[in-house]
Amino acid sequence: MTSPFDLSGRTALVTGSSRGLGRAMAEGLAAAGASIILNGADAGRLSDAVAAMTAAGHTARGLNFDVTDEQAVVAAFAALDAEGIAVDILVNNAGIQFRKPMLELETADWRRVLDTNLTSAFVVGREAARRMAKRGHGKVINIGSLTSELARATVAPYTVAKGGIKMLTRAMAAEWGELGIQANAIGPGYMLTDMNQALIDNPTFDAWVKGRTPARRWGRPDELAGTCVYLASSASDYVSGQIIYVDGGMISVL
Ligand code: GCO
């Protein structure tokens, strides 16, 4: 009897996984037995990440494409097809943050965040699901945020995109369940990442996060790995359309 959390023999593509949350989830999936396809737009950073994961004994390769470039996404999946590589697990993690009040926000910046954080999840998800459907099984894990539920001032495009991620996840669940594909989301809380460094370094914001979070601390990227493995594994075959918050309890309290 193998563990329902065993990912041996499965291949996972994690977008935006050269560093941060994506890298941590890729490492967690690898530790559970999955072969990993790391993705990033920066070829050098991606290569370094592949080398580090390989040195750690994991099976990892890089796929360098920009998730906002639809033709690059299509070409990346075509290249995998040509090599006979099937993506069993997709983690739509790639995302950016852009903090500015809406009254000062340029439309181009709004669009850039929505394209990177939401539309890319649809495009990459569609390409992956077209192939998963032919095999009758697949796992799509979209990365949301506390802002999938609650708004914080000055991060409107990120909030809207992450709210969209929650509903895209449900739309994927609605259409792809009969194809054998489960689509779920993870909502990270305030995590110790490069994207949040300016907040971490701000004593007032740091104190707010610690006071507002029942765990009284920021989250570590590796603390997402267990939930990611669960949603990537057969243990969650009857779970779809859900968003699981890994946030130290923040979303649940006033
Ligand atoms: C911010 C942060 C948040 C966190 C995370 C919270 O500026 O408020 O970047 O967006 O990154 O998404 O769940």
mmCIF file of C-alpha atoms and ligand atoms in Angstrom:
data_model
loop_
_atom_site.group_PDB
_atom_site.id
_atom_site.type_symbol
_atom_site.label_atom_id
_atom_site.label_comp_id
_atom_site.label_asym_id
_atom_site.label_seq_id
_atom_site.Cartn_x
_atom_site.Cartn_y
_atom_site.Cartn_z
ATOM 1 C CA MET A 1 0.000 0.000 0.000
ATOM 2 C CA THR A 2 1.725 3.172 -1.153
ATOM 3 C CA SER A 3 1.036 6.457 0.593
ATOM 4 C CA PRO A 4 -1.770 8.526 -1.025
ATOM 5 C CA PHE A 5 0.693 11.403 -0.854
ATOM 6 C CA ASP A 6 3.320 9.593 -2.954
ATOM 7 C CA LEU A 7 4.044 11.480 -6.190
ATOM 8 C CA SER A 8 6.494 8.949 -7.622
ATOM 9 C CA GLY A 9 6.214 8.686 -11.402
ATOM 10 C CA ARG A 10 4.456 12.023 -11.739
ATOM 11 C CA THR A 11 5.772 15.202 -13.358
ATOM 12 C CA ALA A 12 5.020 18.657 -11.974
ATOM 13 C CA LEU A 13 5.425 22.002 -13.740
ATOM 14 C CA VAL A 14 5.684 24.929 -11.314
ATOM 15 C CA THR A 15 5.614 28.380 -12.888
ATOM 16 C CA GLY A 16 7.746 31.087 -11.341
ATOM 17 C CA SER A 17 9.772 28.495 -9.437
ATOM 18 C CA SER A 18 13.347 29.792 -9.620
ATOM 19 C CA ARG A 19 12.907 31.212 -6.131
ATOM 20 C CA GLY A 20 10.375 32.059 -3.426
ATOM 21 C CA LEU A 21 7.115 30.210 -2.949
ATOM 22 C CA GLY A 22 7.346 28.430 -6.308
ATOM 23 C CA ARG A 23 10.804 27.082 -5.534
ATOM 24 C CA ALA A 24 9.697 25.919 -2.091
ATOM 25 C CA MET A 25 6.646 24.134 -3.492
ATOM 26 C CA ALA A 26 8.793 22.538 -6.220
ATOM 27 C CA GLU A 27 11.146 21.209 -3.542
ATOM 28 C CA GLY A 28 8.207 19.834 -1.571
ATOM 29 C CA LEU A 29 6.772 18.096 -4.634
ATOM 30 C CA ALA A 30 10.208 16.665 -5.433
ATOM 31 C CA ALA A 31 10.582 15.364 -1.885
ATOM 32 C CA ALA A 32 7.279 13.515 -2.384
ATOM 33 C CA GLY A 33 8.722 11.829 -5.482
ATOM 34 C CA ALA A 34 7.665 14.040 -8.380
ATOM 35 C CA SER A 35 9.909 14.941 -11.304
ATOM 36 C CA ILE A 36 10.040 18.721 -11.482
ATOM 37 C CA ILE A 37 9.915 21.155 -14.371
ATOM 38 C CA LEU A 38 11.024 24.504 -13.030
ATOM 39 C CA ASN A 39 9.974 27.639 -14.884
ATOM 40 C CA GLY A 40 11.150 31.197 -14.886
ATOM 41 C CA ALA A 41 11.626 34.089 -17.279
ATOM 42 C CA ASP A 42 15.237 34.661 -16.146
ATOM 43 C CA ALA A 43 17.351 31.915 -17.755
ATOM 44 C CA GLY A 44 20.315 32.357 -15.418
ATOM 45 C CA ARG A 45 18.274 32.213 -12.216
ATOM 46 C CA LEU A 46 16.380 29.219 -13.612
ATOM 47 C CA SER A 47 19.578 27.377 -14.429
ATOM 48 C CA ASP A 48 20.906 27.977 -10.923
ATOM 49 C CA ALA A 49 17.689 26.614 -9.418
ATOM 50 C CA VAL A 50 17.809 23.479 -11.577
ATOM 51 C CA ALA A 51 21.426 22.887 -10.577
ATOM 52 C CA ALA A 52 20.619 23.289 -6.885
ATOM 53 C CA MET A 53 17.654 20.925 -6.993
ATOM 54 C CA THR A 54 19.616 18.362 -9.007
ATOM 55 C CA ALA A 55 22.506 18.600 -6.551
ATOM 56 C CA ALA A 56 20.001 17.900 -3.783
ATOM 57 C CA GLY A 57 19.170 14.620 -5.509
ATOM 58 C CA HIS A 58 15.899 15.656 -7.104
ATOM 59 C CA THR A 59 14.879 15.060 -10.746
ATOM 60 C CA ALA A 60 14.552 18.569 -12.124
ATOM 61 C CA ARG A 61 14.784 20.407 -15.446
ATOM 62 C CA GLY A 62 14.166 23.977 -16.522
ATOM 63 C CA LEU A 63 11.637 25.364 -18.999
ATOM 64 C CA ASN A 64 12.438 28.999 -19.686
ATOM 65 C CA PHE A 65 9.352 30.896 -20.825
ATOM 66 C CA ASP A 66 7.464 34.047 -19.885
ATOM 67 C CA VAL A 67 3.986 33.074 -18.692
ATOM 68 C CA THR A 68 2.577 36.315 -20.137
ATOM 69 C CA ASP A 69 3.747 35.373 -23.666
ATOM 70 C CA GLU A 70 1.042 33.057 -25.002
ATOM 71 C CA GLN A 71 3.116 31.925 -27.975
ATOM 72 C CA ALA A 72 5.995 31.053 -25.645
ATOM 73 C CA VAL A 73 3.624 29.046 -23.451
ATOM 74 C CA VAL A 74 2.237 27.159 -26.461
ATOM 75 C CA ALA A 75 5.769 26.492 -27.725
ATOM 76 C CA ALA A 76 6.904 25.262 -24.299
ATOM 77 C CA PHE A 77 4.120 22.689 -24.139
ATOM 78 C CA ALA A 78 4.825 21.654 -27.751
ATOM 79 C CA ALA A 79 8.456 21.067 -26.782
ATOM 80 C CA LEU A 80 7.355 18.858 -23.885
ATOM 81 C CA ASP A 81 5.043 16.970 -26.253
ATOM 82 C CA ALA A 82 7.951 16.390 -28.637
ATOM 83 C CA GLU A 83 9.969 14.895 -25.788
ATOM 84 C CA GLY A 84 7.045 12.752 -24.646
ATOM 85 C CA ILE A 85 6.895 14.575 -21.306
ATOM 86 C CA ALA A 86 3.421 14.732 -19.734
ATOM 87 C CA VAL A 87 2.631 17.327 -17.095
ATOM 88 C CA ASP A 88 0.531 15.565 -14.433
ATOM 89 C CA ILE A 89 0.612 18.448 -11.948
ATOM 90 C CA LEU A 90 0.546 22.162 -12.766
ATOM 91 C CA VAL A 91 1.210 24.784 -10.098
ATOM 92 C CA ASN A 92 0.256 28.231 -11.416
ATOM 93 C CA ASN A 93 2.478 30.224 -9.090
ATOM 94 C CA ALA A 94 4.043 32.937 -11.256
ATOM 95 C CA GLY A 95 3.062 36.400 -10.068
ATOM 96 C CA ILE A 96 4.206 39.930 -9.388
ATOM 97 C CA GLN A 97 3.254 42.594 -6.901
ATOM 98 C CA PHE A 98 2.847 46.319 -7.634
ATOM 99 C CA ARG A 99 1.942 48.597 -4.751
ATOM 100 C CA LYS A 100 0.384 51.983 -5.634
ATOM 101 C CA PRO A 101 -2.917 53.715 -4.803
ATOM 102 C CA MET A 102 -5.460 53.397 -7.623
ATOM 103 C CA LEU A 103 -5.742 57.156 -8.025
ATOM 104 C CA GLU A 104 -2.076 57.159 -9.089
ATOM 105 C CA LEU A 105 -2.084 53.808 -10.899
ATOM 106 C CA GLU A 106 -1.356 53.688 -14.647
ATOM 107 C CA THR A 107 -3.573 51.362 -16.682
ATOM 108 C CA ALA A 108 -0.485 49.698 -18.144
ATOM 109 C CA ASP A 109 0.614 48.659 -14.644
ATOM 110 C CA TRP A 110 -2.894 47.399 -13.867
ATOM 111 C CA ARG A 111 -2.835 45.267 -17.035
ATOM 112 C CA ARG A 112 0.685 43.972 -16.366
ATOM 113 C CA VAL A 113 -0.318 42.617 -12.951
ATOM 114 C CA LEU A 114 -3.565 41.095 -14.242
ATOM 115 C CA ASP A 115 -1.739 39.493 -17.187
ATOM 116 C CA THR A 116 0.990 37.988 -15.016
ATOM 117 C CA ASN A 117 -1.064 36.933 -12.005
ATOM 118 C CA LEU A 118 -4.389 35.876 -13.583
ATOM 119 C CA THR A 119 -4.458 35.560 -17.368
ATOM 120 C CA SER A 120 -1.281 33.478 -17.344
ATOM 121 C CA ALA A 121 -2.958 30.969 -15.032
ATOM 122 C CA PHE A 122 -5.738 30.584 -17.583
ATOM 123 C CA VAL A 123 -3.370 30.231 -20.570
ATOM 124 C CA VAL A 124 -0.928 27.820 -18.925
ATOM 125 C CA GLY A 125 -3.832 25.985 -17.300
ATOM 126 C CA ARG A 126 -5.613 25.588 -20.622
ATOM 127 C CA GLU A 127 -2.488 24.210 -22.360
ATOM 128 C CA ALA A 128 -1.865 21.769 -19.514
ATOM 129 C CA ALA A 129 -5.503 20.702 -19.227
ATOM 130 C CA ARG A 130 -5.828 20.015 -22.973
ATOM 131 C CA ARG A 131 -3.180 17.306 -22.468
ATOM 132 C CA MET A 132 -4.364 16.112 -19.045
ATOM 133 C CA ALA A 133 -7.847 15.570 -20.528
ATOM 134 C CA LYS A 134 -6.447 13.133 -23.109
ATOM 135 C CA ARG A 135 -4.950 11.084 -20.277
ATOM 136 C CA GLY A 136 -8.039 11.335 -18.076
ATOM 137 C CA HIS A 137 -6.251 12.764 -15.066
ATOM 138 C CA GLY A 138 -4.432 15.867 -13.829
ATOM 139 C CA LYS A 139 -3.999 18.303 -10.976
ATOM 140 C CA VAL A 140 -4.095 22.085 -11.308
ATOM 141 C CA ILE A 141 -3.055 24.125 -8.268
ATOM 142 C CA ASN A 142 -3.468 27.891 -8.559
ATOM 143 C CA ILE A 143 -1.757 30.184 -6.077
ATOM 144 C CA GLY A 144 -4.095 32.746 -4.574
ATOM 145 C CA SER A 145 -3.630 35.018 -1.601
ATOM 146 C CA LEU A 146 -5.369 36.436 1.454
ATOM 147 C CA THR A 147 -6.329 39.068 -1.111
ATOM 148 C CA SER A 148 -8.427 36.406 -2.822
ATOM 149 C CA GLU A 149 -10.898 37.240 -0.024
ATOM 150 C CA LEU A 150 -9.910 40.562 1.547
ATOM 151 C CA ALA A 151 -8.653 43.815 0.074
ATOM 152 C CA ARG A 152 -5.682 45.794 1.318
ATOM 153 C CA ALA A 153 -5.210 49.398 0.213
ATOM 154 C CA THR A 154 -2.556 50.087 -2.493
ATOM 155 C CA VAL A 155 -2.533 46.581 -4.028
ATOM 156 C CA ALA A 156 -5.732 46.723 -6.109
ATOM 157 C CA PRO A 157 -4.549 44.936 -9.296
ATOM 158 C CA TYR A 158 -2.964 42.152 -7.219
ATOM 159 C CA THR A 159 -6.159 41.844 -5.160
ATOM 160 C CA VAL A 160 -8.382 41.714 -8.232
ATOM 161 C CA ALA A 161 -6.109 39.153 -9.878
ATOM 162 C CA LYS A 162 -6.026 36.946 -6.793
ATOM 163 C CA GLY A 163 -9.787 37.225 -6.382
ATOM 164 C CA GLY A 164 -9.969 36.112 -9.985
ATOM 165 C CA ILE A 165 -7.688 33.176 -9.204
ATOM 166 C CA LYS A 166 -10.216 31.915 -6.664
ATOM 167 C CA MET A 167 -13.053 32.053 -9.205
ATOM 168 C CA LEU A 168 -10.885 30.741 -12.080
ATOM 169 C CA THR A 169 -10.156 27.750 -9.848
ATOM 170 C CA ARG A 170 -13.876 27.141 -9.433
ATOM 171 C CA ALA A 171 -14.432 27.576 -13.195
ATOM 172 C CA MET A 172 -11.713 25.014 -13.895
ATOM 173 C CA ALA A 173 -13.322 22.649 -11.367
ATOM 174 C CA ALA A 174 -16.701 23.125 -13.050
ATOM 175 C CA GLU A 175 -15.469 22.330 -16.569
ATOM 176 C CA TRP A 176 -12.645 19.887 -15.998
ATOM 177 C CA GLY A 177 -13.989 17.578 -13.283
ATOM 178 C CA GLU A 178 -15.550 15.218 -15.817
ATOM 179 C CA LEU A 179 -12.160 15.059 -17.576
ATOM 180 C CA GLY A 180 -10.517 13.649 -14.450
ATOM 181 C CA ILE A 181 -8.817 16.924 -13.545
ATOM 182 C CA GLN A 182 -9.015 18.471 -10.080
ATOM 183 C CA ALA A 183 -8.403 22.228 -9.774
ATOM 184 C CA ASN A 184 -7.733 23.791 -6.370
ATOM 185 C CA ALA A 185 -5.932 26.811 -4.952
ATOM 186 C CA ILE A 186 -3.612 27.663 -2.109
ATOM 187 C CA GLY A 187 -3.925 31.025 -0.377
ATOM 188 C CA PRO A 188 -0.597 31.897 1.253
ATOM 189 C CA GLY A 189 -0.622 34.367 4.111
ATOM 190 C CA TYR A 190 2.157 36.863 4.734
ATOM 191 C CA MET A 191 5.227 34.839 3.804
ATOM 192 C CA LEU A 192 8.936 35.583 4.092
ATOM 193 C CA THR A 193 9.695 36.197 0.409
ATOM 194 C CA ASP A 194 11.685 38.664 -1.706
ATOM 195 C CA MET A 195 8.365 40.099 -2.939
ATOM 196 C CA ASN A 196 7.496 41.023 0.645
ATOM 197 C CA GLN A 197 10.934 42.223 1.772
ATOM 198 C CA ALA A 198 9.916 45.882 1.864
ATOM 199 C CA LEU A 199 7.018 44.944 4.154
ATOM 200 C CA ILE A 200 9.167 42.702 6.337
ATOM 201 C CA ASP A 201 11.665 45.538 6.766
ATOM 202 C CA ASN A 202 8.940 48.000 7.730
ATOM 203 C CA PRO A 203 8.614 47.829 11.547
ATOM 204 C CA THR A 204 5.029 49.074 11.503
ATOM 205 C CA PHE A 205 3.902 46.563 8.864
ATOM 206 C CA ASP A 206 5.882 43.775 10.532
ATOM 207 C CA ALA A 207 4.146 44.506 13.840
ATOM 208 C CA TRP A 208 0.749 44.590 12.092
ATOM 209 C CA VAL A 209 1.292 41.166 10.479
ATOM 210 C CA LYS A 210 2.423 39.642 13.777
ATOM 211 C CA GLY A 211 -0.496 41.190 15.679
ATOM 212 C CA ARG A 212 -3.091 40.303 13.034
ATOM 213 C CA THR A 213 -1.937 36.682 12.638
ATOM 214 C CA PRO A 214 -2.895 34.173 15.361
ATOM 215 C CA ALA A 215 0.470 32.438 14.831
ATOM 216 C CA ARG A 216 2.104 35.798 15.641
ATOM 217 C CA ARG A 217 4.690 35.382 12.885
ATOM 218 C CA TRP A 218 5.291 35.501 9.126
ATOM 219 C CA GLY A 219 5.061 32.217 7.240
ATOM 220 C CA ARG A 220 8.024 30.403 5.719
ATOM 221 C CA PRO A 221 7.804 29.375 2.026
ATOM 222 C CA ASP A 222 8.475 25.734 2.947
ATOM 223 C CA GLU A 223 5.257 25.768 4.999
ATOM 224 C CA LEU A 224 3.270 25.675 1.733
ATOM 225 C CA ALA A 225 4.844 22.386 0.625
ATOM 226 C CA GLY A 226 2.564 20.036 2.578
ATOM 227 C CA THR A 227 -0.647 21.566 1.242
ATOM 228 C CA CYS A 228 0.812 21.584 -2.269
ATOM 229 C CA VAL A 229 1.724 17.884 -2.040
ATOM 230 C CA TYR A 230 -1.755 17.087 -0.733
ATOM 231 C CA LEU A 231 -3.471 18.888 -3.620
ATOM 232 C CA ALA A 232 -1.033 17.308 -6.111
ATOM 233 C CA SER A 233 -1.643 13.774 -4.834
ATOM 234 C CA SER A 234 -4.343 11.114 -5.050
ATOM 235 C CA ALA A 235 -5.256 12.023 -1.471
ATOM 236 C CA SER A 236 -7.251 14.934 -2.961
ATOM 237 C CA ASP A 237 -8.885 13.140 -5.917
ATOM 238 C CA TYR A 238 -12.363 14.043 -4.637
ATOM 239 C CA VAL A 239 -11.432 17.648 -3.798
ATOM 240 C CA SER A 240 -11.915 20.386 -6.415
ATOM 241 C CA GLY A 241 -12.695 24.082 -6.554
ATOM 242 C CA GLN A 242 -11.310 24.675 -3.075
ATOM 243 C CA ILE A 243 -8.872 27.295 -1.805
ATOM 244 C CA ILE A 244 -6.841 26.312 1.251
ATOM 245 C CA TYR A 245 -5.361 29.171 3.270
ATOM 246 C CA VAL A 246 -1.892 28.624 4.694
ATOM 247 C CA ASP A 247 -1.796 31.847 6.679
ATOM 248 C CA GLY A 248 -1.253 31.191 10.387
ATOM 249 C CA GLY A 249 -4.976 31.719 10.886
ATOM 250 C CA MET A 250 -5.105 35.295 9.601
ATOM 251 C CA ILE A 251 -8.058 34.974 7.193
ATOM 252 C CA SER A 252 -10.255 33.515 9.944
ATOM 253 C CA VAL A 253 -10.024 36.227 12.603
ATOM 254 C CA LEU A 254 -10.761 39.945 13.082
HETATM 255 C C1 GCO B 1 0.939 42.890 0.265
HETATM 256 C C2 GCO B 1 1.562 41.521 0.152
HETATM 257 C C3 GCO B 1 0.464 40.452 0.109
HETATM 258 C C4 GCO B 1 1.088 39.094 0.341
HETATM 259 C C5 GCO B 1 0.129 37.940 0.208
HETATM 260 C C6 GCO B 1 -0.863 37.907 1.304
HETATM 261 O O1 GCO B 1 1.481 43.837 -0.342
HETATM 262 O O2 GCO B 1 -0.070 42.996 0.993
HETATM 263 O O3 GCO B 1 2.417 41.423 -0.974
HETATM 264 O O4 GCO B 1 -0.169 40.536 -1.136
HETATM 265 O O5 GCO B 1 2.122 38.872 -0.587
HETATM 266 O O6 GCO B 1 -0.499 37.951 -1.047
HETATM 267 O O7 GCO B 1 -1.684 36.753 1.142
#
